JSON list of C-alpha atoms in Angstrom, two decimals:
[
{"chain": "A", "resi": 227, "resn": "MET", "atom": "CA", "xyz": [-17.76, -9.05, 16.12]},
{"chain": "A", "resi": 228, "resn": "LYS", "atom": "CA", "xyz": [-20.44, -11.31, 14.82]},
{"chain": "A", "resi": 229, "resn": "GLY", "atom": "CA", "xyz": [-21.31, -11.57, 10.98]},
{"chain": "A", "resi": 230, "resn": "PHE", "atom": "CA", "xyz": [-17.75, -10.63, 9.85]},
{"chain": "A", "resi": 231, "resn": "SER", "atom": "CA", "xyz": [-15.13, -12.70, 8.10]},
{"chain": "A", "resi": 232, "resn": "LYS", "atom": "CA", "xyz": [-11.85, -12.83, 9.87]},
{"chain": "A", "resi": 233, "resn": "SER", "atom": "CA", "xyz": [-8.38, -13.09, 8.26]},
{"chain": "A", "resi": 234, "resn": "PHE", "atom": "CA", "xyz": [-6.57, -16.50, 8.25]},
{"chain": "A", "resi": 235, "resn": "GLU", "atom": "CA", "xyz": [-4.00, -15.30, 10.84]},
{"chain": "A", "resi": 236, "resn": "LYS", "atom": "CA", "xyz": [-3.93, -12.60, 13.50]},
{"chain": "A", "resi": 237, "resn": "GLN", "atom": "CA", "xyz": [-2.53, -9.62, 11.74]},
{"chain": "A", "resi": 238, "resn": "SER", "atom": "CA", "xyz": [-1.53, -6.13, 12.81]},
{"chain": "A", "resi": 239, "resn": "ALA", "atom": "CA", "xyz": [-1.62, -4.37, 9.45]},
{"chain": "A", "resi": 240, "resn": "ASN", "atom": "CA", "xyz": [-0.83, -0.72, 9.00]},
{"chain": "A", "resi": 241, "resn": "PHE", "atom": "CA", "xyz": [-3.59, 1.34, 7.21]},
{"chain": "A", "resi": 242, "resn": "VAL", "atom": "CA", "xyz": [-3.93, 4.46, 5.16]},
{"chain": "A", "resi": 243, "resn": "LEU", "atom": "CA", "xyz": [-7.14, 6.49, 5.14]},
{"chain": "A", "resi": 244, "resn": "ILE", "atom": "CA", "xyz": [-7.68, 8.37, 1.83]},
{"chain": "A", "resi": 245, "resn": "TYR", "atom": "CA", "xyz": [-10.32, 10.97, 1.16]},
{"chain": "A", "resi": 246, "resn": "GLY", "atom": "CA", "xyz": [-11.81, 10.83, -2.43]},
{"chain": "A", "resi": 247, "resn": "ASP", "atom": "CA", "xyz": [-12.67, 14.42, -2.62]},
{"chain": "A", "resi": 248, "resn": "ASN", "atom": "CA", "xyz": [-9.09, 15.86, -2.71]},
{"chain": "A", "resi": 249, "resn": "GLY", "atom": "CA", "xyz": [-6.73, 12.80, -2.30]},
{"chain": "A", "resi": 250, "resn": "ASP", "atom": "CA", "xyz": [-5.75, 13.69, 1.33]},
{"chain": "A", "resi": 251, "resn": "ARG", "atom": "CA", "xyz": [-4.40, 10.72, 3.20]},
{"chain": "A", "resi": 252, "resn": "THR", "atom": "CA", "xyz": [-3.26, 9.91, 6.62]},
{"chain": "A", "resi": 253, "resn": "SER", "atom": "CA", "xyz": [-1.92, 6.92, 8.55]},
{"chain": "A", "resi": 254, "resn": "ILE", "atom": "CA", "xyz": [-2.88, 8.24, 12.03]},
{"chain": "A", "resi": 255, "resn": "ILE", "atom": "CA", "xyz": [-6.39, 6.73, 12.12]},
{"chain": "A", "resi": 256, "resn": "THR", "atom": "CA", "xyz": [-9.09, 6.29, 14.88]},
{"chain": "A", "resi": 257, "resn": "PRO", "atom": "CA", "xyz": [-12.69, 4.99, 14.57]},
{"chain": "A", "resi": 258, "resn": "GLU", "atom": "CA", "xyz": [-13.70, 8.67, 15.27]},
{"chain": "A", "resi": 259, "resn": "LEU", "atom": "CA", "xyz": [-11.67, 9.81, 12.16]},
{"chain": "A", "resi": 260, "resn": "ILE", "atom": "CA", "xyz": [-13.15, 7.12, 10.09]},
{"chain": "A", "resi": 261, "resn": "ALA", "atom": "CA", "xyz": [-16.56, 8.34, 11.12]},
{"chain": "A", "resi": 262, "resn": "GLU", "atom": "CA", "xyz": [-15.67, 11.94, 10.15]},
{"chain": "A", "resi": 263, "resn": "ALA", "atom": "CA", "xyz": [-14.36, 10.67, 6.77]},
{"chain": "A", "resi": 264, "resn": "VAL", "atom": "CA", "xyz": [-17.53, 8.75, 5.91]},
{"chain": "A", "resi": 265, "resn": "ALA", "atom": "CA", "xyz": [-19.59, 11.97, 6.72]},
{"chain": "A", "resi": 266, "resn": "ARG", "atom": "CA", "xyz": [-17.32, 13.94, 4.50]},
{"chain": "A", "resi": 267, "resn": "ALA", "atom": "CA", "xyz": [-17.67, 11.51, 1.80]},
{"chain": "A", "resi": 268, "resn": "GLN", "atom": "CA", "xyz": [-21.51, 11.75, 1.94]},
{"chain": "A", "resi": 269, "resn": "SER", "atom": "CA", "xyz": [-21.51, 15.53, 2.01]},
{"chain": "A", "resi": 270, "resn": "SER", "atom": "CA", "xyz": [-19.06, 15.83, -0.90]},
{"chain": "A", "resi": 271, "resn": "HIS", "atom": "CA", "xyz": [-20.67, 12.92, -2.86]},
{"chain": "A", "resi": 272, "resn": "THR", "atom": "CA", "xyz": [-17.22, 11.14, -3.16]},
{"chain": "A", "resi": 273, "resn": "TYR", "atom": "CA", "xyz": [-15.77, 8.26, -1.33]},
{"chain": "A", "resi": 274, "resn": "VAL", "atom": "CA", "xyz": [-13.43, 7.20, 1.55]},
{"chain": "A", "resi": 275, "resn": "GLU", "atom": "CA", "xyz": [-10.85, 4.48, 1.10]},
{"chain": "A", "resi": 276, "resn": "LEU", "atom": "CA", "xyz": [-9.18, 2.40, 3.75]},
{"chain": "A", "resi": 277, "resn": "GLN", "atom": "CA", "xyz": [-5.95, 0.83, 2.39]},
{"chain": "A", "resi": 278, "resn": "CYS", "atom": "CA", "xyz": [-4.10, -2.11, 3.91]},
{"chain": "A", "resi": 279, "resn": "CYS", "atom": "CA", "xyz": [-0.29, -1.63, 3.63]},
{"chain": "A", "resi": 280, "resn": "ILE", "atom": "CA", "xyz": [0.02, -5.34, 4.18]},
{"chain": "A", "resi": 281, "resn": "PRO", "atom": "CA", "xyz": [-2.74, -7.03, 2.31]},
{"chain": "A", "resi": 282, "resn": "LEU", "atom": "CA", "xyz": [-5.04, -9.16, 4.46]},
{"chain": "A", "resi": 283, "resn": "LYS", "atom": "CA", "xyz": [-4.90, -12.90, 3.66]},
{"chain": "A", "resi": 284, "resn": "LEU", "atom": "CA", "xyz": [-8.58, -13.96, 3.35]},
{"chain": "A", "resi": 285, "resn": "HIS", "atom": "CA", "xyz": [-10.47, -16.90, 1.74]},
{"chain": "A", "resi": 286, "resn": "GLU", "atom": "CA", "xyz": [-11.27, -14.65, -1.22]},
{"chain": "A", "resi": 287, "resn": "GLY", "atom": "CA", "xyz": [-7.66, -13.61, -1.73]},
{"chain": "A", "resi": 288, "resn": "SER", "atom": "CA", "xyz": [-5.48, -10.67, -0.54]},
{"chain": "A", "resi": 289, "resn": "ALA", "atom": "CA", "xyz": [-7.71, -7.79, 0.53]},
{"chain": "A", "resi": 290, "resn": "LYS", "atom": "CA", "xyz": [-6.00, -4.61, -0.37]},
{"chain": "A", "resi": 291, "resn": "TYR", "atom": "CA", "xyz": [-8.49, -1.87, 0.24]},
{"chain": "A", "resi": 292, "resn": "MET", "atom": "CA", "xyz": [-12.12, -1.01, 1.12]},
{"chain": "A", "resi": 293, "resn": "ARG", "atom": "CA", "xyz": [-14.21, 1.89, -0.23]},
{"chain": "A", "resi": 294, "resn": "TRP", "atom": "CA", "xyz": [-17.41, 3.42, 0.65]},
{"chain": "A", "resi": 295, "resn": "GLY", "atom": "CA", "xyz": [-19.29, 6.26, -1.08]},
{"chain": "A", "resi": 296, "resn": "TYR", "atom": "CA", "xyz": [-20.54, 7.35, -4.39]},
{"chain": "A", "resi": 297, "resn": "ASP", "atom": "CA", "xyz": [-19.71, 7.01, -8.05]},
{"chain": "A", "resi": 298, "resn": "PRO", "atom": "CA", "xyz": [-19.71, 10.24, -9.91]},
{"chain": "A", "resi": 299, "resn": "ASN", "atom": "CA", "xyz": [-22.82, 9.43, -11.89]},
{"chain": "A", "resi": 300, "resn": "SER", "atom": "CA", "xyz": [-24.94, 7.80, -9.15]},
{"chain": "A", "resi": 301, "resn": "ASP", "atom": "CA", "xyz": [-26.80, 8.90, -6.07]},
{"chain": "A", "resi": 302, "resn": "VAL", "atom": "CA", "xyz": [-26.67, 5.38, -4.72]},
{"chain": "A", "resi": 303, "resn": "PRO", "atom": "CA", "xyz": [-23.95, 4.72, -2.09]},
{"chain": "A", "resi": 304, "resn": "PHE", "atom": "CA", "xyz": [-21.88, 1.70, -2.52]},
{"chain": "A", "resi": 305, "resn": "ALA", "atom": "CA", "xyz": [-19.28, -0.32, -0.53]},
{"chain": "A", "resi": 306, "resn": "ALA", "atom": "CA", "xyz": [-16.48, -2.28, -2.38]},
{"chain": "A", "resi": 307, "resn": "ILE", "atom": "CA", "xyz": [-13.63, -4.56, -1.33]},
{"chain": "A", "resi": 308, "resn": "TYR", "atom": "CA", "xyz": [-10.80, -4.99, -3.68]},
{"chain": "A", "resi": 309, "resn": "PHE", "atom": "CA", "xyz": [-8.69, -8.16, -3.79]},
{"chain": "A", "resi": 310, "resn": "THR", "atom": "CA", "xyz": [-5.83, -9.98, -5.59]},
{"chain": "A", "resi": 311, "resn": "GLU", "atom": "CA", "xyz": [-6.68, -13.53, -5.69]},
{"chain": "A", "resi": 312, "resn": "ASN", "atom": "CA", "xyz": [-4.29, -16.45, -5.40]},
{"chain": "A", "resi": 313, "resn": "ASP", "atom": "CA", "xyz": [-3.79, -16.68, -9.18]},
{"chain": "A", "resi": 314, "resn": "GLY", "atom": "CA", "xyz": [-3.02, -13.01, -9.45]},
{"chain": "A", "resi": 315, "resn": "THR", "atom": "CA", "xyz": [-6.49, -11.94, -10.77]},
{"chain": "A", "resi": 316, "resn": "HIS", "atom": "CA", "xyz": [-7.75, -8.51, -9.63]},
{"chain": "A", "resi": 317, "resn": "THR", "atom": "CA", "xyz": [-11.36, -8.52, -8.40]},
{"chain": "A", "resi": 318, "resn": "ARG", "atom": "CA", "xyz": [-13.69, -6.64, -6.32]},
{"chain": "A", "resi": 319, "resn": "TYR", "atom": "CA", "xyz": [-16.88, -7.30, -4.35]},
{"chain": "A", "resi": 320, "resn": "ILE", "atom": "CA", "xyz": [-19.42, -4.50, -4.59]},
{"chain": "A", "resi": 321, "resn": "LYS", "atom": "CA", "xyz": [-22.61, -3.87, -2.66]},
{"chain": "A", "resi": 322, "resn": "THR", "atom": "CA", "xyz": [-24.91, -1.08, -3.75]},
{"chain": "A", "resi": 323, "resn": "ASN", "atom": "CA", "xyz": [-27.45, 0.72, -1.46]},
{"chain": "A", "resi": 324, "resn": "CYS", "atom": "CA", "xyz": [-24.99, 0.44, 1.35]},
{"chain": "A", "resi": 325, "resn": "THR", "atom": "CA", "xyz": [-25.98, 2.94, 4.03]},
{"chain": "A", "resi": 326, "resn": "LYS", "atom": "CA", "xyz": [-23.71, 5.48, 5.72]},
{"chain": "A", "resi": 327, "resn": "SER", "atom": "CA", "xyz": [-23.91, 3.71, 9.03]},
{"chain": "A", "resi": 328, "resn": "ARG", "atom": "CA", "xyz": [-23.15, 0.17, 7.42]},
{"chain": "A", "resi": 329, "resn": "GLY", "atom": "CA", "xyz": [-20.26, 1.69, 5.40]},
{"chain": "A", "resi": 330, "resn": "GLU", "atom": "CA", "xyz": [-18.77, 3.20, 8.63]},
{"chain": "A", "resi": 331, "resn": "ALA", "atom": "CA", "xyz": [-19.06, -0.08, 10.63]},
{"chain": "A", "resi": 332, "resn": "MET", "atom": "CA", "xyz": [-17.38, -2.05, 7.90]},
{"chain": "A", "resi": 333, "resn": "LEU", "atom": "CA", "xyz": [-14.49, 0.28, 7.67]},
{"chain": "A", "resi": 334, "resn": "CYS", "atom": "CA", "xyz": [-14.10, 0.28, 11.41]},
{"chain": "A", "resi": 335, "resn": "SER", "atom": "CA", "xyz": [-14.33, -3.44, 11.61]},
{"chain": "A", "resi": 336, "resn": "LEU", "atom": "CA", "xyz": [-11.48, -3.67, 8.96]},
{"chain": "A", "resi": 337, "resn": "PHE", "atom": "CA", "xyz": [-9.29, -1.18, 10.86]},
{"chain": "A", "resi": 338, "resn": "GLU", "atom": "CA", "xyz": [-9.85, -2.45, 14.39]},
{"chain": "A", "resi": 339, "resn": "HIS", "atom": "CA", "xyz": [-10.25, -6.24, 13.88]},
{"chain": "A", "resi": 340, "resn": "SER", "atom": "CA", "xyz": [-8.98, -7.01, 10.28]},
{"chain": "A", "resi": 341, "resn": "GLN", "atom": "CA", "xyz": [-12.47, -8.22, 9.36]},
{"chain": "A", "resi": 342, "resn": "ILE", "atom": "CA", "xyz": [-14.66, -7.88, 6.37]},
{"chain": "A", "resi": 343, "resn": "PRO", "atom": "CA", "xyz": [-18.37, -8.77, 6.12]},
{"chain": "A", "resi": 344, "resn": "PRO", "atom": "CA", "xyz": [-19.53, -12.03, 4.55]},
{"chain": "A", "resi": 345, "resn": "LEU", "atom": "CA", "xyz": [-19.50, -11.47, 0.87]},
{"chain": "A", "resi": 346, "resn": "VAL", "atom": "CA", "xyz": [-22.72, -13.36, 0.15]},
{"chain": "A", "resi": 347, "resn": "ILE", "atom": "CA", "xyz": [-26.17, -11.73, -0.10]},
{"chain": "A", "resi": 348, "resn": "GLY", "atom": "CA", "xyz": [-26.16, -8.43, -1.86]},
{"chain": "A", "resi": 349, "resn": "TRP", "atom": "CA", "xyz": [-22.52, -8.52, -2.90]},
{"chain": "A", "resi": 350, "resn": "GLU", "atom": "CA", "xyz": [-21.53, -8.81, -6.64]},
{"chain": "A", "resi": 351, "resn": "LYS", "atom": "CA", "xyz": [-18.18, -10.03, -7.67]},
{"chain": "A", "resi": 352, "resn": "GLN", "atom": "CA", "xyz": [-16.49, -8.20, -10.47]},
{"chain": "A", "resi": 353, "resn": "TRP", "atom": "CA", "xyz": [-13.21, -8.93, -12.35]},
{"chain": "A", "resi": 354, "resn": "LEU", "atom": "CA", "xyz": [-10.97, -5.97, -13.01]},
{"chain": "A", "resi": 355, "resn": "ARG", "atom": "CA", "xyz": [-8.46, -5.43, -15.52]},
{"chain": "A", "resi": 356, "resn": "ARG", "atom": "CA", "xyz": [-5.73, -2.83, -15.07]},
{"chain": "A", "resi": 357, "resn": "ALA", "atom": "CA", "xyz": [-4.37, -1.23, -18.16]},
{"chain": "A", "resi": 358, "resn": "GLN", "atom": "CA", "xyz": [-0.58, -0.67, -18.56]},
{"chain": "A", "resi": 359, "resn": "GLU", "atom": "CA", "xyz": [-1.02, 3.20, -18.61]},
{"chain": "A", "resi": 360, "resn": "GLU", "atom": "CA", "xyz": [-2.88, 3.02, -15.30]},
{"chain": "A", "resi": 361, "resn": "ILE", "atom": "CA", "xyz": [0.18, 1.62, -13.36]},
{"chain": "A", "resi": 362, "resn": "GLU", "atom": "CA", "xyz": [0.45, 3.64, -10.28]},
{"chain": "A", "resi": 363, "resn": "PRO", "atom": "CA", "xyz": [3.45, 6.07, -10.52]},
{"chain": "A", "resi": 364, "resn": "TYR", "atom": "CA", "xyz": [6.23, 6.30, -8.04]},
{"chain": "A", "resi": 365, "resn": "ILE", "atom": "CA", "xyz": [6.93, 9.09, -5.58]},
{"chain": "A", "resi": 366, "resn": "LEU", "atom": "CA", "xyz": [10.49, 9.97, -5.02]},
{"chain": "A", "resi": 367, "resn": "TYR", "atom": "CA", "xyz": [11.51, 10.75, -1.41]},
{"chain": "A", "resi": 368, "resn": "ALA", "atom": "CA", "xyz": [14.92, 12.43, -1.15]},
{"chain": "A", "resi": 369, "resn": "GLY", "atom": "CA", "xyz": [15.62, 13.17, 2.58]},
{"chain": "A", "resi": 370, "resn": "ASN", "atom": "CA", "xyz": [12.59, 15.18, 3.81]},
{"chain": "A", "resi": 371, "resn": "ASP", "atom": "CA", "xyz": [11.41, 16.20, 0.34]},
{"chain": "A", "resi": 372, "resn": "GLU", "atom": "CA", "xyz": [8.72, 14.50, -1.74]},
{"chain": "A", "resi": 373, "resn": "PHE", "atom": "CA", "xyz": [8.58, 14.64, -5.45]},
{"chain": "A", "resi": 374, "resn": "LYS", "atom": "CA", "xyz": [5.70, 13.35, -7.59]},
{"chain": "A", "resi": 375, "resn": "HIS", "atom": "CA", "xyz": [6.87, 14.79, -11.00]},
{"chain": "A", "resi": 376, "resn": "PHE", "atom": "CA", "xyz": [10.49, 13.48, -11.76]},
{"chain": "A", "resi": 377, "resn": "ASP", "atom": "CA", "xyz": [12.54, 11.25, -14.06]},
{"chain": "A", "resi": 378, "resn": "PHE", "atom": "CA", "xyz": [15.35, 8.83, -13.52]},
{"chain": "A", "resi": 379, "resn": "ASP", "atom": "CA", "xyz": [18.02, 11.66, -13.76]},
{"chain": "A", "resi": 380, "resn": "ASP", "atom": "CA", "xyz": [16.32, 13.07, -10.62]},
{"chain": "A", "resi": 381, "resn": "VAL", "atom": "CA", "xyz": [16.72, 9.75, -8.92]},
{"chain": "A", "resi": 382, "resn": "LEU", "atom": "CA", "xyz": [20.43, 9.59, -9.83]},
{"chain": "A", "resi": 383, "resn": "ALA", "atom": "CA", "xyz": [20.82, 13.15, -8.52]},
{"chain": "A", "resi": 384, "resn": "ALA", "atom": "CA", "xyz": [19.13, 12.22, -5.25]},
{"chain": "A", "resi": 385, "resn": "ILE", "atom": "CA", "xyz": [21.54, 9.25, -4.85]},
{"chain": "A", "resi": 386, "resn": "GLU", "atom": "CA", "xyz": [24.51, 11.63, -5.64]},
{"chain": "A", "resi": 387, "resn": "GLN", "atom": "CA", "xyz": [23.17, 13.82, -2.77]},
{"chain": "A", "resi": 388, "resn": "LEU", "atom": "CA", "xyz": [23.10, 10.81, -0.56]},
{"chain": "A", "resi": 389, "resn": "CYS", "atom": "CA", "xyz": [26.66, 9.94, -1.38]},
{"chain": "A", "resi": 390, "resn": "ASP", "atom": "CA", "xyz": [27.88, 13.53, -0.55]},
{"chain": "A", "resi": 391, "resn": "GLY", "atom": "CA", "xyz": [25.96, 13.59, 2.71]},
{"chain": "A", "resi": 392, "resn": "GLU", "atom": "CA", "xyz": [23.55, 16.19, 1.77]},
{"chain": "A", "resi": 393, "resn": "ILE", "atom": "CA", "xyz": [20.48, 13.92, 2.50]},
{"chain": "A", "resi": 394, "resn": "ASP", "atom": "CA", "xyz": [20.14, 10.90, 4.56]},
{"chain": "A", "resi": 395, "resn": "SER", "atom": "CA", "xyz": [17.86, 8.66, 2.47]},
{"chain": "A", "resi": 396, "resn": "VAL", "atom": "CA", "xyz": [16.34, 8.08, -0.94]},
{"chain": "A", "resi": 397, "resn": "MET", "atom": "CA", "xyz": [13.24, 6.10, -1.54]},
{"chain": "A", "resi": 398, "resn": "LEU", "atom": "CA", "xyz": [10.91, 5.13, -4.41]},
{"chain": "A", "resi": 399, "resn": "GLN", "atom": "CA", "xyz": [7.37, 4.13, -3.36]},
{"chain": "A", "resi": 400, "resn": "THR", "atom": "CA", "xyz": [3.92, 4.30, -5.05]},
{"chain": "A", "resi": 401, "resn": "GLU", "atom": "CA", "xyz": [1.50, 6.54, -3.29]},
{"chain": "A", "resi": 402, "resn": "SER", "atom": "CA", "xyz": [-0.71, 3.64, -1.98]},
{"chain": "A", "resi": 403, "resn": "ALA", "atom": "CA", "xyz": [2.48, 1.70, -0.98]},
{"chain": "A", "resi": 404, "resn": "GLN", "atom": "CA", "xyz": [0.67, -1.43, -2.28]},
{"chain": "A", "resi": 405, "resn": "ASN", "atom": "CA", "xyz": [3.83, -2.62, -4.09]},
{"chain": "A", "resi": 406, "resn": "GLY", "atom": "CA", "xyz": [6.40, -2.16, -1.41]},
{"chain": "A", "resi": 407, "resn": "TYR", "atom": "CA", "xyz": [9.38, 0.20, -1.75]},
{"chain": "A", "resi": 408, "resn": "LEU", "atom": "CA", "xyz": [13.02, 0.56, -2.36]},
{"chain": "A", "resi": 409, "resn": "GLU", "atom": "CA", "xyz": [15.30, 2.71, 0.02]},
{"chain": "A", "resi": 410, "resn": "ALA", "atom": "CA", "xyz": [18.88, 3.60, 0.40]},
{"chain": "A", "resi": 411, "resn": "CYS", "atom": "CA", "xyz": [20.37, 5.23, 3.56]},
{"chain": "A", "resi": 412, "resn": "LYS", "atom": "CA", "xyz": [23.91, 6.44, 4.22]},
{"chain": "A", "resi": 413, "resn": "LYS", "atom": "CA", "xyz": [25.67, 4.47, 6.93]},
{"chain": "A", "resi": 414, "resn": "ALA", "atom": "CA", "xyz": [29.12, 4.70, 8.48]},
{"chain": "A", "resi": 415, "resn": "ASP", "atom": "CA", "xyz": [30.24, 1.51, 6.76]},
{"chain": "A", "resi": 416, "resn": "GLY", "atom": "CA", "xyz": [28.43, 2.20, 3.29]},
{"chain": "A", "resi": 417, "resn": "TYR", "atom": "CA", "xyz": [24.84, 2.15, 2.21]},
{"chain": "A", "resi": 418, "resn": "GLN", "atom": "CA", "xyz": [21.91, 0.25, 3.73]},
{"chain": "A", "resi": 419, "resn": "VAL", "atom": "CA", "xyz": [19.56, -0.73, 1.00]},
{"chain": "A", "resi": 420, "resn": "GLU", "atom": "CA", "xyz": [16.04, -1.85, 2.06]},
{"chain": "A", "resi": 421, "resn": "PHE", "atom": "CA", "xyz": [13.14, -3.01, 0.12]},
{"chain": "A", "resi": 422, "resn": "GLN", "atom": "CA", "xyz": [9.67, -4.72, 0.54]},
{"chain": "A", "resi": 423, "resn": "THR", "atom": "CA", "xyz": [7.94, -6.80, -2.02]},
{"chain": "A", "resi": 424, "resn": "ASP", "atom": "CA", "xyz": [5.12, -9.38, -2.29]},
{"chain": "A", "resi": 425, "resn": "ASP", "atom": "CA", "xyz": [6.14, -12.99, -2.53]},
{"chain": "A", "resi": 426, "resn": "GLU", "atom": "CA", "xyz": [5.12, -14.14, -6.04]},
{"chain": "A", "resi": 427, "resn": "GLU", "atom": "CA", "xyz": [3.83, -17.49, -4.89]},
{"chain": "A", "resi": 428, "resn": "THR", "atom": "CA", "xyz": [2.17, -16.64, -1.62]},
{"chain": "A", "resi": 429, "resn": "GLY", "atom": "CA", "xyz": [1.51, -12.86, -1.94]},
{"chain": "A", "resi": 430, "resn": "ILE", "atom": "CA", "xyz": [2.85, -12.30, 1.52]},
{"chain": "A", "resi": 431, "resn": "ARG", "atom": "CA", "xyz": [4.83, -9.09, 1.94]},
{"chain": "A", "resi": 432, "resn": "ARG", "atom": "CA", "xyz": [8.43, -9.64, 2.77]},
{"chain": "A", "resi": 433, "resn": "GLY", "atom": "CA", "xyz": [11.20, -7.25, 3.62]},
{"chain": "A", "resi": 434, "resn": "PHE", "atom": "CA", "xyz": [15.05, -7.44, 3.02]},
{"chain": "A", "resi": 435, "resn": "ARG", "atom": "CA", "xyz": [17.93, -5.18, 3.76]},
{"chain": "A", "resi": 436, "resn": "ARG", "atom": "CA", "xyz": [21.85, -5.34, 3.37]},
{"chain": "A", "resi": 437, "resn": "ILE", "atom": "CA", "xyz": [24.93, -3.05, 3.63]},
{"chain": "A", "resi": 438, "resn": "VAL", "atom": "CA", "xyz": [26.89, -2.37, 0.37]},
{"chain": "A", "resi": 439, "resn": "CYS", "atom": "CA", "xyz": [29.86, -0.23, -0.19]},
{"chain": "A", "resi": 440, "resn": "ASN", "atom": "CA", "xyz": [29.68, 0.10, -3.95]},
{"chain": "A", "resi": 441, "resn": "LEU", "atom": "CA", "xyz": [27.43, 2.97, -5.05]},
{"chain": "A", "resi": 442, "resn": "ASP", "atom": "CA", "xyz": [27.15, 1.33, -8.58]},
{"chain": "A", "resi": 443, "resn": "ASP", "atom": "CA", "xyz": [25.06, -1.42, -7.01]},
{"chain": "A", "resi": 444, "resn": "VAL", "atom": "CA", "xyz": [22.60, 1.08, -5.43]},
{"chain": "A", "resi": 445, "resn": "GLN", "atom": "CA", "xyz": [22.32, 2.97, -8.76]},
{"chain": "A", "resi": 446, "resn": "GLN", "atom": "CA", "xyz": [21.64, -0.28, -10.64]},
{"chain": "A", "resi": 447, "resn": "TRP", "atom": "CA", "xyz": [19.02, -1.46, -8.19]},
{"chain": "A", "resi": 448, "resn": "PHE", "atom": "CA", "xyz": [17.15, 1.77, -8.43]},
{"chain": "A", "resi": 449, "resn": "ALA", "atom": "CA", "xyz": [17.38, 1.76, -12.20]},
{"chain": "A", "resi": 450, "resn": "ASP", "atom": "CA", "xyz": [15.86, -1.72, -12.33]},
{"chain": "A", "resi": 451, "resn": "TYR", "atom": "CA", "xyz": [13.15, -0.55, -9.82]},
{"chain": "A", "resi": 452, "resn": "TYR", "atom": "CA", "xyz": [12.38, 2.53, -11.62]},
{"chain": "A", "resi": 453, "resn": "ASN", "atom": "CA", "xyz": [12.44, 1.29, -15.19]},
{"chain": "A", "resi": 454, "resn": "GLU", "atom": "CA", "xyz": [11.30, -2.24, -14.81]},
{"chain": "A", "resi": 455, "resn": "ARG", "atom": "CA", "xyz": [9.62, -2.21, -11.40]},
{"chain": "A", "resi": 456, "resn": "LYS", "atom": "CA", "xyz": [11.91, -4.96, -10.57]},
{"chain": "A", "resi": 457, "resn": "ALA", "atom": "CA", "xyz": [13.11, -5.49, -7.03]},
{"chain": "A", "resi": 458, "resn": "PRO", "atom": "CA", "xyz": [16.74, -6.68, -6.32]},
{"chain": "A", "resi": 459, "resn": "ASP", "atom": "CA", "xyz": [17.36, -10.36, -6.63]},
{"chain": "A", "resi": 460, "resn": "ILE", "atom": "CA", "xyz": [17.38, -11.90, -3.18]},
{"chain": "A", "resi": 461, "resn": "SER", "atom": "CA", "xyz": [20.63, -13.58, -2.35]},
{"chain": "A", "resi": 462, "resn": "PRO", "atom": "CA", "xyz": [22.38, -14.78, 0.91]},
{"chain": "A", "resi": 463, "resn": "GLU", "atom": "CA", "xyz": [23.77, -11.28, 1.43]},
{"chain": "A", "resi": 464, "resn": "TRP", "atom": "CA", "xyz": [20.28, -9.98, 2.08]},
{"chain": "A", "resi": 465, "resn": "ASP", "atom": "CA", "xyz": [18.91, -10.09, 5.58]},
{"chain": "A", "resi": 466, "resn": "GLU", "atom": "CA", "xyz": [15.15, -10.58, 5.81]},
{"chain": "A", "resi": 467, "resn": "PHE", "atom": "CA", "xyz": [13.33, -8.68, 8.47]},
{"chain": "A", "resi": 468, "resn": "ASP", "atom": "CA", "xyz": [9.74, -9.01, 9.96]},
{"chain": "A", "resi": 469, "resn": "VAL", "atom": "CA", "xyz": [7.42, -6.64, 8.08]},
{"chain": "A", "resi": 470, "resn": "GLU", "atom": "CA", "xyz": [4.67, -6.70, 10.67]},
{"chain": "A", "resi": 471, "resn": "GLU", "atom": "CA", "xyz": [7.12, -5.72, 13.39]},
{"chain": "A", "resi": 472, "resn": "PHE", "atom": "CA", "xyz": [8.58, -3.08, 11.09]},
{"chain": "A", "resi": 473, "resn": "PHE", "atom": "CA", "xyz": [5.13, -1.48, 10.74]},
{"chain": "A", "resi": 474, "resn": "ASN", "atom": "CA", "xyz": [4.25, -1.85, 14.41]},
{"chain": "A", "resi": 475, "resn": "ASN", "atom": "CA", "xyz": [7.50, -0.07, 15.27]},
{"chain": "A", "resi": 476, "resn": "LEU", "atom": "CA", "xyz": [6.64, 2.76, 12.91]},
{"chain": "A", "resi": 477, "resn": "ALA", "atom": "CA", "xyz": [3.16, 3.05, 14.48]},
{"chain": "A", "resi": 478, "resn": "ASN", "atom": "CA", "xyz": [4.61, 3.22, 18.07]},
{"chain": "A", "resi": 479, "resn": "LYS", "atom": "CA", "xyz": [6.72, 6.21, 16.98]},
{"chain": "A", "resi": 480, "resn": "LEU", "atom": "CA", "xyz": [3.68, 8.28, 15.79]}
]
């Protein structure tokens, strides 16, 4: 598609579509669904957001999500693309007076081709600062159940249920999945612990897993992840896996 900026590499990222009017989200996305979401954002005077579960590596930095819609106090539609730059700075490029058809085309181009428009004429770069209290909270997944309001005692209780065979997995993940996840599953030879995190130097998403027999290790990793947002230290015991292939396999199962 002419007039759009491509990512450095061919990428097959998984996306999540979020409706700004009520927070509904889906990872089963089509261009037709994007068109419906844009129309819904226009009629409800809110926004629609397309998040990249694996940030796209572009000249401007790592693109994490794109929005089209309206601010609460404005009748002028806007488009915005949010980045983490190579030095860790959070920025966004915003374009006001962005029509519904143009917004739909940009979202579809990001979804179908991993492309964004050239961020030149009409785009304003803004620097963002995220306050500590605005850090995105975790969601606790215990088996097939999802909990948004919980504390670490609930995490420990879920791990005990895993140990007793009452559930098959425990996972901590933010709603946007921007920061990866930490998951433990019960296996015949112990516990498989798996996590994904962004490399501090490159910003590239990496995934690791290993089998452990000691439940204390599992509890300690979850304690660090919950209390300090600290992923396990990478050592030779951890096997790295291909994150792109991981998301592609998930998509193929849908």
